[in-house]
Amino acid sequence: MNTSLHKIGWKTAAAIVVSNMIGTGIFTTLGFQLSDITNTYSIFLLWIIGGILALFGAFCYAELGAYFKGNGGDYIYLKETYHPVFGYLVSWISLIIGFSSPVALAALAMSKYLSVFNDSFGNGFAIGIIFLVALSLSFSLKTSSRFHNFFTFIKIIFITVLISLGIFISDSPAGNSLNFDSSWQSEIALPAFATSLVFVTYSYTGWNSASYIAGEIKDVHRNLPKSLILGTLFVTVSYLLVNFIMLKHAPVGQLAGKEDVTGEAARNMLGGSFGKIVNIFIALQLIATISGYLWVGSRLTQAFAKENHLWKSLAVTNAKRIPVRAIFAHAGIAAVIILTGSFKEIFVYTAFILQLFASLSVSTVFFLKKEQRKIFKSSLFYIFPTVFLLFSLYILYFTLVHNPRESLIGLGIVALGIVLYLLDRRLSKSEN
């Protein structure tokens, strides 16, 4: 059998990185930040820090993915480096939060942006979209790639056109949020600056996505780092420019506390009718976000399910090697999340737990010996995980202090995972 028929190239891998990153966060989080942080330098610094952390994390995951090779990402890194319980927990978190929550948030954002046309775009619509995308990913790797690349292409074209229009169109009569005075010096010392990083780091979630499907990438040593790094750099530049045009075309009072901030700025920039067209394209490009998370999340769940008694049924694939049950498990959990939480609550506990487990995964790179690293041979490489982990501790501390309820929800889900791990081990022993 020619196994290359079941492999993807760096372009599809990079498309997965871009589509998983550019989604809910960039089109919704600026409003949350502007509730406390209003200086433009402060806002840009938040997104630059987020981009640097994502890039440094991508460097670490490129090494880990090249060393461990097969599908699984964090599950493999933590299980092989620390203890199976950590691999179990990160897979449990990925199933319940890591991939299912972003799917839920993207679908909710779609319904929010489309609600300018009709109030019927609610939770039912969001859940329906999730299951339609899940169905589209259930046929073959070739079909999944074509579907995903098509909507990622829409995403990239939309972002490029939006940025170009935003830069060249004159300021809106409604005013703007640009503020380049010295207040940034005091703002970056506020606890709100640290908590705003929670929203930013969530918006960069997905920089590690291609590492989860390393087993499906051709020439993984070359193409995995290429897809991670190029995808992350493209997204970082895009994020800075998108934030600039939103600040340029809407005043703080219009954006602060809002979720559909890009739509607000677009209506000022292009007028009511054309502004609504932007809402349609925001909704369409979010399909690629849903697709990317269902695709990658199902592969991680499949790798996890193969080795754990409680979840074995999710490892089953169809004739084309697609883990259909895992795909629909993520879709079903995303639907439950939509029905049980508010947008911001889901956002905060998801960001908190993802940052915690990304930190644990990045820390495993310290266990790779110099001769085991395949990309970065210099000892200066350790700057990347060190900076990443220091900022992660800073973000996690302030999130726990200022959003205790959401943080405890996340930690409660982790605790439930420990209980399930112990139950799984007991069932496995009794079976043997």
CSV table of C-alpha atoms in Angstrom, one decimal:
chain,number,residue,atom,x,y,z
A,1,MET,CA,0.0,0.0,0.0
A,2,ASN,CA,1.3,3.5,-0.8
A,3,THR,CA,1.1,5.2,2.6
A,4,SER,CA,1.7,8.6,1.0
A,5,LEU,CA,-1.9,8.5,-0.2
A,6,HIS,CA,-2.9,8.9,3.5
A,7,LYS,CA,-0.5,11.8,4.2
A,8,ILE,CA,-0.9,15.6,4.0
A,9,GLY,CA,1.7,18.2,3.0
A,10,TRP,CA,3.0,21.2,4.8
A,11,LYS,CA,0.4,23.5,3.2
A,12,THR,CA,-2.6,21.5,4.6
A,13,ALA,CA,-0.8,21.3,7.9
A,14,ALA,CA,-0.2,25.0,8.0
A,15,ALA,CA,-3.8,25.6,6.9
A,16,ILE,CA,-4.9,23.6,10.0
A,17,VAL,CA,-2.6,25.8,12.2
A,18,VAL,CA,-4.0,29.0,10.7
A,19,SER,CA,-7.6,27.9,10.8
A,20,ASN,CA,-7.4,26.7,14.4
A,21,MET,CA,-5.8,30.0,15.5
A,22,ILE,CA,-7.8,32.5,13.6
A,23,GLY,CA,-11.3,32.1,14.9
A,24,THR,CA,-13.4,33.1,17.8
A,25,GLY,CA,-10.7,34.9,19.8
A,26,ILE,CA,-9.6,37.6,17.4
A,27,PHE,CA,-13.2,38.5,16.5
A,28,THR,CA,-14.5,38.7,20.0
A,29,THR,CA,-11.9,39.4,22.7
A,30,LEU,CA,-10.9,43.0,22.0
A,31,GLY,CA,-14.2,44.1,23.6
A,32,PHE,CA,-13.3,42.2,26.9
A,33,GLN,CA,-9.8,43.9,26.9
A,34,LEU,CA,-11.2,47.4,26.3
A,35,SER,CA,-13.3,47.1,29.5
A,36,ASP,CA,-10.0,47.7,31.4
A,37,ILE,CA,-7.2,48.4,29.0
A,38,THR,CA,-7.7,51.2,26.5
A,39,ASN,CA,-4.2,52.4,25.5
A,40,THR,CA,-3.3,51.2,22.0
A,41,TYR,CA,0.3,50.5,22.9
A,42,SER,CA,-1.0,48.3,25.8
A,43,ILE,CA,-3.4,46.4,23.4
A,44,PHE,CA,-0.6,45.9,20.8
A,45,LEU,CA,1.8,44.7,23.5
A,46,LEU,CA,-0.7,42.1,24.7
A,47,TRP,CA,-1.0,40.7,21.2
A,48,ILE,CA,2.8,40.8,20.6
A,49,ILE,CA,3.4,38.9,23.8
A,50,GLY,CA,0.8,36.4,22.8
A,51,GLY,CA,2.5,36.0,19.4
A,52,ILE,CA,5.9,35.5,20.9
A,53,LEU,CA,4.6,32.9,23.4
A,54,ALA,CA,2.8,31.1,20.6
A,55,LEU,CA,6.0,31.1,18.4
A,56,PHE,CA,8.2,29.9,21.3
A,57,GLY,CA,5.6,27.2,22.0
A,58,ALA,CA,5.6,26.2,18.4
A,59,PHE,CA,9.4,25.9,18.4
A,60,CYS,CA,9.1,23.5,21.4
A,61,TYR,CA,6.3,21.5,19.8
A,62,ALA,CA,8.2,21.3,16.5
A,63,GLU,CA,11.0,19.5,18.4
A,64,LEU,CA,8.7,17.3,20.4
A,65,GLY,CA,6.6,16.4,17.3
A,66,ALA,CA,9.7,15.6,15.3
A,67,TYR,CA,11.0,13.4,18.1
A,68,PHE,CA,7.9,11.5,19.1
A,69,LYS,CA,6.5,11.4,15.5
A,70,GLY,CA,3.0,9.8,15.5
A,71,ASN,CA,-0.4,11.3,16.2
A,72,GLY,CA,-1.3,12.4,19.8
A,73,GLY,CA,0.6,15.6,20.6
A,74,ASP,CA,0.5,16.4,24.3
A,75,TYR,CA,-0.9,12.9,25.2
A,76,ILE,CA,2.3,11.3,23.9
A,77,TYR,CA,4.7,13.9,25.3
A,78,LEU,CA,3.3,13.9,28.8
A,79,LYS,CA,2.7,10.1,29.0
A,80,GLU,CA,6.2,9.2,27.8
A,81,THR,CA,8.0,12.0,29.8
A,82,TYR,CA,6.2,12.2,33.1
A,83,HIS,CA,3.6,9.5,34.0
A,84,PRO,CA,0.6,8.0,32.2
A,85,VAL,CA,-1.8,9.9,34.5
A,86,PHE,CA,-0.6,13.2,32.8
A,87,GLY,CA,-1.2,11.8,29.4
A,88,TYR,CA,-4.7,10.6,30.5
A,89,LEU,CA,-5.5,14.0,32.0
A,90,VAL,CA,-4.4,16.1,28.9
A,91,SER,CA,-6.5,13.8,26.7
A,92,TRP,CA,-9.5,14.1,29.0
A,93,ILE,CA,-9.1,17.9,29.0
A,94,SER,CA,-8.7,17.9,25.2
A,95,LEU,CA,-11.9,15.9,24.8
A,96,ILE,CA,-14.0,17.9,27.3
A,97,ILE,CA,-12.4,21.4,27.0
A,98,GLY,CA,-9.4,21.7,24.7
A,99,PHE,CA,-11.1,21.0,21.3
A,100,SER,CA,-14.8,20.8,22.1
A,101,SER,CA,-14.9,24.2,23.9
A,102,PRO,CA,-13.3,26.1,20.9
A,103,VAL,CA,-15.8,24.4,18.6
A,104,ALA,CA,-18.7,25.5,20.9
A,105,LEU,CA,-17.3,29.1,21.1
A,106,ALA,CA,-16.8,29.3,17.3
A,107,ALA,CA,-20.3,28.1,16.7
A,108,LEU,CA,-21.7,30.6,19.2
A,109,ALA,CA,-19.7,33.4,17.6
A,110,MET,CA,-21.2,32.4,14.2
A,111,SER,CA,-24.7,32.7,15.6
A,112,LYS,CA,-23.9,36.0,17.3
A,113,TYR,CA,-22.6,37.5,14.0
A,114,LEU,CA,-25.5,36.2,11.9
A,115,SER,CA,-28.0,37.4,14.4
A,116,VAL,CA,-27.9,40.9,12.8
A,117,PHE,CA,-30.1,39.3,10.1
A,118,ASN,CA,-32.4,37.3,12.1
A,119,ASP,CA,-32.9,36.4,15.8
A,120,SER,CA,-33.4,32.7,14.9
A,121,PHE,CA,-29.6,32.3,14.8
A,122,GLY,CA,-29.3,30.9,18.3
A,123,ASN,CA,-28.1,27.8,20.1
A,124,GLY,CA,-30.0,25.4,17.8
A,125,PHE,CA,-28.3,26.9,14.7
A,126,ALA,CA,-24.8,26.7,16.4
A,127,ILE,CA,-25.3,23.0,17.3
A,128,GLY,CA,-26.6,22.2,13.8
A,129,ILE,CA,-23.5,23.8,12.2
A,130,ILE,CA,-21.2,21.7,14.4
A,131,PHE,CA,-22.8,18.4,13.4
A,132,LEU,CA,-22.8,19.4,9.7
A,133,VAL,CA,-19.1,20.1,9.8
A,134,ALA,CA,-18.5,16.8,11.7
A,135,LEU,CA,-20.3,15.0,8.9
A,136,SER,CA,-18.1,16.6,6.3
A,137,LEU,CA,-15.0,15.3,8.0
A,138,SER,CA,-16.3,11.7,8.2
A,139,PHE,CA,-15.7,10.5,4.6
A,140,SER,CA,-11.9,10.4,3.8
A,141,LEU,CA,-8.7,12.4,4.5
A,142,LYS,CA,-8.9,13.7,0.9
A,143,THR,CA,-12.4,15.0,1.4
A,144,SER,CA,-11.6,16.5,4.8
A,145,SER,CA,-8.5,18.2,3.3
A,146,ARG,CA,-10.5,19.8,0.4
A,147,PHE,CA,-13.3,20.9,2.7
A,148,HIS,CA,-10.9,22.3,5.3
A,149,ASN,CA,-8.6,24.0,2.8
A,150,PHE,CA,-11.6,25.7,1.0
A,151,PHE,CA,-12.9,27.3,4.2
A,152,THR,CA,-9.3,28.2,5.3
A,153,PHE,CA,-8.9,29.9,1.9
A,154,ILE,CA,-12.0,31.9,2.6
A,155,LYS,CA,-10.6,32.8,6.0
A,156,ILE,CA,-7.2,34.0,4.6
A,157,ILE,CA,-8.8,36.0,1.7
A,158,PHE,CA,-11.3,37.5,4.1
A,159,ILE,CA,-8.6,38.5,6.6
A,160,THR,CA,-6.5,40.0,3.9
A,161,VAL,CA,-9.4,42.0,2.3
A,162,LEU,CA,-10.6,43.2,5.7
A,163,ILE,CA,-7.2,44.4,6.8
A,164,SER,CA,-6.6,46.2,3.4
A,165,LEU,CA,-10.0,48.0,3.6
A,166,GLY,CA,-9.5,48.9,7.2
A,167,ILE,CA,-6.1,50.4,6.6
A,168,PHE,CA,-7.0,52.4,3.5
A,169,ILE,CA,-10.5,53.6,4.3
A,170,SER,CA,-10.6,56.9,6.2
A,171,ASP,CA,-11.5,57.0,9.9
A,172,SER,CA,-15.2,56.5,10.7
A,173,PRO,CA,-17.3,59.5,11.7
A,174,ALA,CA,-18.2,57.5,14.8
A,175,GLY,CA,-14.7,58.1,16.1
A,176,ASN,CA,-11.9,55.6,17.0
A,177,SER,CA,-10.3,53.9,20.0
A,178,LEU,CA,-6.7,54.8,19.1
A,179,ASN,CA,-4.8,56.2,22.1
A,180,PHE,CA,-1.0,56.6,21.9
A,181,ASP,CA,-0.4,58.6,25.1
A,182,SER,CA,1.8,57.5,28.0
A,183,SER,CA,-1.0,55.7,30.0
A,184,TRP,CA,0.3,52.4,28.8
A,185,GLN,CA,3.1,52.6,31.4
A,186,SER,CA,0.6,52.3,34.2
A,187,GLU,CA,-1.8,49.9,32.4
A,188,ILE,CA,0.8,47.2,31.9
A,189,ALA,CA,1.2,47.1,35.7
A,190,LEU,CA,-2.5,46.5,36.3
A,191,PRO,CA,-3.9,43.0,37.2
A,192,ALA,CA,-6.3,43.6,34.3
A,193,PHE,CA,-3.3,43.5,31.9
A,194,ALA,CA,-2.4,40.0,33.1
A,195,THR,CA,-6.0,38.8,32.9
A,196,SER,CA,-6.3,40.3,29.4
A,197,LEU,CA,-3.5,38.0,28.4
A,198,VAL,CA,-5.9,35.1,29.2
A,199,PHE,CA,-8.1,36.2,26.3
A,200,VAL,CA,-5.0,36.8,24.0
A,201,THR,CA,-3.4,33.4,24.7
A,202,TYR,CA,-6.7,31.7,24.0
A,203,SER,CA,-6.9,33.6,20.7
A,204,TYR,CA,-3.5,32.1,19.8
A,205,THR,CA,-4.7,28.6,20.8
A,206,GLY,CA,-4.0,26.3,17.9
A,207,TRP,CA,-0.4,27.1,17.3
A,208,ASN,CA,0.4,23.5,18.3
A,209,SER,CA,-2.4,21.9,16.3
A,210,ALA,CA,-0.3,20.3,13.5
A,211,SER,CA,1.7,18.4,16.1
A,212,TYR,CA,-1.3,16.4,17.0
A,213,ILE,CA,-1.5,14.9,13.5
A,214,ALA,CA,2.3,14.4,12.9
A,215,GLY,CA,1.6,10.9,11.9
A,216,GLU,CA,-0.5,12.2,8.9
A,217,ILE,CA,2.2,14.6,7.7
A,218,LYS,CA,4.6,13.8,4.9
A,219,ASP,CA,8.3,14.2,5.7
A,220,VAL,CA,7.4,15.2,9.3
A,221,HIS,CA,10.9,16.4,10.3
A,222,ARG,CA,10.8,19.1,7.6
A,223,ASN,CA,7.1,19.9,7.2
A,224,LEU,CA,5.9,19.9,10.8
A,225,PRO,CA,8.2,22.8,11.9
A,226,LYS,CA,7.6,24.6,8.7
A,227,SER,CA,3.8,24.5,9.1
A,228,LEU,CA,3.9,25.4,12.8
A,229,ILE,CA,6.3,28.4,12.5
A,230,LEU,CA,4.9,29.9,9.2
A,231,GLY,CA,1.3,29.4,10.4
A,232,THR,CA,2.1,31.2,13.7
A,233,LEU,CA,4.0,34.1,12.1
A,234,PHE,CA,1.2,34.7,9.6
A,235,VAL,CA,-1.4,34.7,12.4
A,236,THR,CA,0.6,37.1,14.7
A,237,VAL,CA,0.9,39.7,12.0
A,238,SER,CA,-2.8,39.3,11.0
A,239,TYR,CA,-3.9,39.7,14.7
A,240,LEU,CA,-2.0,43.0,15.1
A,241,LEU,CA,-3.5,44.4,11.9
A,242,VAL,CA,-7.0,43.3,12.7
A,243,ASN,CA,-6.8,44.9,16.1
A,244,PHE,CA,-5.5,48.1,14.6
A,245,ILE,CA,-8.5,48.4,12.1
A,246,MET,CA,-11.0,47.7,14.9
A,247,LEU,CA,-9.5,50.4,17.0
A,248,LYS,CA,-9.3,52.7,14.1
A,249,HIS,CA,-13.0,52.4,13.1
A,250,ALA,CA,-14.9,52.3,16.4
A,251,PRO,CA,-14.8,54.2,19.7
A,252,VAL,CA,-14.1,52.5,23.0
A,253,GLY,CA,-17.7,52.9,24.1
A,254,GLN,CA,-19.0,51.0,21.1
A,255,LEU,CA,-16.6,48.1,21.5
A,256,ALA,CA,-16.1,47.6,25.3
A,257,GLY,CA,-17.8,44.6,26.7
A,258,LYS,CA,-19.1,43.5,23.2
A,259,GLU,CA,-18.5,40.1,21.6
A,260,ASP,CA,-19.1,41.1,17.9
A,261,VAL,CA,-16.5,43.8,17.9
A,262,THR,CA,-15.4,43.2,14.3
A,263,GLY,CA,-19.0,43.6,13.1
A,264,GLU,CA,-19.3,46.9,15.0
A,265,ALA,CA,-16.2,48.3,13.4
A,266,ALA,CA,-17.1,47.0,9.9
A,267,ARG,CA,-20.5,48.7,10.0
A,268,ASN,CA,-18.8,52.0,10.9
A,269,MET,CA,-16.2,51.4,8.2
A,270,LEU,CA,-18.5,50.2,5.3
A,271,GLY,CA,-22.0,51.3,6.3
A,272,GLY,CA,-24.8,49.1,7.5
A,273,SER,CA,-25.4,46.9,4.4
A,274,PHE,CA,-21.8,46.2,3.6
A,275,GLY,CA,-21.0,45.8,7.2
A,276,LYS,CA,-23.5,43.0,7.4
A,277,ILE,CA,-21.6,41.3,4.5
A,278,VAL,CA,-18.5,41.3,6.8
A,279,ASN,CA,-20.6,39.4,9.4
A,280,ILE,CA,-21.4,36.7,6.8
A,281,PHE,CA,-17.7,36.2,6.0
A,282,ILE,CA,-16.8,36.1,9.7
A,283,ALA,CA,-19.3,33.4,10.1
A,284,LEU,CA,-18.1,31.5,7.0
A,285,GLN,CA,-14.4,31.6,8.1
A,286,LEU,CA,-15.4,30.2,11.5
A,287,ILE,CA,-16.4,27.0,9.7
A,288,ALA,CA,-12.7,26.4,9.2
A,289,THR,CA,-12.1,26.9,12.9
A,290,ILE,CA,-14.8,24.3,13.8
A,291,SER,CA,-13.4,21.9,11.1
A,292,GLY,CA,-9.8,22.3,12.3
A,293,TYR,CA,-10.6,21.6,16.0
A,294,LEU,CA,-12.8,18.6,15.2
A,295,TRP,CA,-10.2,17.2,12.9
A,296,VAL,CA,-7.2,17.6,15.2
A,297,GLY,CA,-9.2,16.9,18.4
A,298,SER,CA,-10.5,13.6,17.1
A,299,ARG,CA,-7.0,12.4,16.3
A,300,LEU,CA,-5.8,13.1,19.8
A,301,THR,CA,-8.9,11.4,21.3
A,302,GLN,CA,-8.3,8.4,19.0
A,303,ALA,CA,-4.7,8.0,20.2
A,304,PHE,CA,-5.9,8.3,23.8
A,305,ALA,CA,-8.8,5.9,23.3
A,306,LYS,CA,-6.7,3.1,21.9
A,307,GLU,CA,-4.9,2.7,25.3
A,308,ASN,CA,-7.7,3.3,27.8
A,309,HIS,CA,-10.5,0.9,28.6
A,310,LEU,CA,-13.3,3.5,29.2
A,311,TRP,CA,-12.8,5.1,25.8
A,312,LYS,CA,-11.9,2.2,23.5
A,313,SER,CA,-15.0,2.7,21.4
A,314,LEU,CA,-13.8,6.1,20.3
A,315,ALA,CA,-10.7,4.6,18.6
A,316,VAL,CA,-12.8,2.9,15.9
A,317,THR,CA,-12.2,4.2,12.4
A,318,ASN,CA,-14.1,3.8,9.1
A,319,ALA,CA,-12.8,2.1,6.0
A,320,LYS,CA,-10.9,5.3,5.1
A,321,ARG,CA,-9.2,5.4,8.6
A,322,ILE,CA,-11.2,8.4,9.8
A,323,PRO,CA,-12.0,8.3,13.5
A,324,VAL,CA,-15.7,9.0,13.0
A,325,ARG,CA,-16.8,8.2,16.6
A,326,ALA,CA,-14.2,10.6,18.0
A,327,ILE,CA,-15.3,13.4,15.7
A,328,PHE,CA,-18.9,13.0,16.7
A,329,ALA,CA,-18.0,12.7,20.4
A,330,HIS,CA,-16.3,16.1,20.2
A,331,ALA,CA,-19.4,17.5,18.3
A,332,GLY,CA,-21.7,16.2,21.0
A,333,ILE,CA,-19.7,17.6,23.9
A,334,ALA,CA,-19.5,20.9,22.1
A,335,ALA,CA,-23.3,20.9,21.9
A,336,VAL,CA,-23.6,20.2,25.7
A,337,ILE,CA,-21.2,23.1,26.4
A,338,ILE,CA,-23.3,25.5,24.4
A,339,LEU,CA,-26.4,24.5,26.4
A,340,THR,CA,-24.8,24.8,29.8
A,341,GLY,CA,-22.6,27.9,29.9
A,342,SER,CA,-22.3,31.6,28.9
A,343,PHE,CA,-19.8,32.7,26.3
A,344,LYS,CA,-17.4,34.5,28.6
A,345,GLU,CA,-17.6,31.8,31.3
A,346,ILE,CA,-16.7,29.1,28.8
A,347,PHE,CA,-14.0,31.3,27.4
A,348,VAL,CA,-12.2,31.9,30.7
A,349,TYR,CA,-12.2,28.4,32.1
A,350,THR,CA,-11.1,27.0,28.7
A,351,ALA,CA,-8.3,29.5,28.4
A,352,PHE,CA,-7.1,28.8,32.0
A,353,ILE,CA,-6.9,25.0,31.7
A,354,LEU,CA,-5.4,25.1,28.1
A,355,GLN,CA,-2.7,27.4,29.4
A,356,LEU,CA,-2.0,25.0,32.3
A,357,PHE,CA,-1.6,21.9,30.1
A,358,ALA,CA,0.2,23.7,27.4
A,359,SER,CA,2.8,24.7,30.0
A,360,LEU,CA,3.1,21.1,31.2
A,361,SER,CA,3.6,19.9,27.6
A,362,VAL,CA,6.2,22.6,26.8
A,363,SER,CA,8.1,21.6,30.0
A,364,THR,CA,8.7,18.1,28.5
A,365,VAL,CA,11.2,19.6,26.0
A,366,PHE,CA,13.7,20.0,28.9
A,367,PHE,CA,13.9,16.2,28.9
A,368,LEU,CA,15.2,16.0,25.3
A,369,LYS,CA,18.9,15.6,25.1
A,370,LYS,CA,20.8,17.8,22.7
A,371,GLU,CA,21.5,14.9,20.3
A,372,GLN,CA,17.8,14.0,20.3
A,373,ARG,CA,16.8,17.4,19.1
A,374,LYS,CA,16.3,17.4,15.3
A,375,ILE,CA,15.8,21.1,14.6
A,376,PHE,CA,17.4,23.4,17.1
A,377,LYS,CA,20.9,22.2,18.2
A,378,SER,CA,22.1,25.2,20.1
A,379,SER,CA,21.7,25.3,24.0
A,380,LEU,CA,20.1,28.7,23.5
A,381,PHE,CA,17.0,26.7,22.5
A,382,TYR,CA,16.1,26.5,26.2
A,383,ILE,CA,15.3,30.2,26.2
A,384,PHE,CA,12.0,29.3,24.3
A,385,PRO,CA,10.5,27.0,26.9
A,386,THR,CA,11.8,29.1,29.8
A,387,VAL,CA,10.1,32.3,28.6
A,388,PHE,CA,7.0,30.4,27.7
A,389,LEU,CA,6.7,28.9,31.2
A,390,LEU,CA,7.4,32.1,33.1
A,391,PHE,CA,4.7,34.0,31.3
A,392,SER,CA,2.3,31.1,31.7
A,393,LEU,CA,2.8,31.1,35.5
A,394,TYR,CA,2.1,34.9,35.4
A,395,ILE,CA,-1.1,34.4,33.5
A,396,LEU,CA,-2.3,31.4,35.5
A,397,TYR,CA,-1.8,33.2,38.8
A,398,PHE,CA,-3.8,36.3,37.9
A,399,THR,CA,-6.5,34.3,36.3
A,400,LEU,CA,-7.0,32.2,39.4
A,401,VAL,CA,-7.0,35.3,41.6
A,402,HIS,CA,-9.4,37.4,39.5
A,403,ASN,CA,-11.6,34.7,38.0
A,404,PRO,CA,-11.7,32.1,40.8
A,405,ARG,CA,-15.1,30.7,39.8
A,406,GLU,CA,-14.1,29.9,36.2
A,407,SER,CA,-10.7,28.7,37.3
A,408,LEU,CA,-12.3,26.3,39.8
A,409,ILE,CA,-14.7,25.0,37.2
A,410,GLY,CA,-11.6,24.1,35.1
A,411,LEU,CA,-9.8,22.5,38.0
A,412,GLY,CA,-13.0,20.6,38.9
A,413,ILE,CA,-12.9,19.1,35.4
A,414,VAL,CA,-9.3,18.1,35.9
A,415,ALA,CA,-10.2,16.5,39.3
A,416,LEU,CA,-13.0,14.5,37.6
A,417,GLY,CA,-10.3,13.3,35.1
A,418,ILE,CA,-8.2,11.9,37.9
A,419,VAL,CA,-11.2,9.9,39.2
A,420,LEU,CA,-11.8,8.5,35.7
A,421,TYR,CA,-8.1,7.6,35.4
A,422,LEU,CA,-8.3,5.6,38.6
A,423,LEU,CA,-11.5,3.9,37.5
A,424,ASP,CA,-10.0,3.1,34.1
A,425,ARG,CA,-6.9,1.5,35.7
A,426,ARG,CA,-9.1,-0.6,38.0
A,427,LEU,CA,-11.3,-1.8,35.0
A,428,SER,CA,-8.2,-2.6,33.0
A,429,LYS,CA,-6.7,-4.7,35.8
A,430,SER,CA,-10.0,-6.6,36.4
A,431,GLU,CA,-10.2,-7.3,32.6
A,432,ASN,CA,-6.7,-8.8,32.6
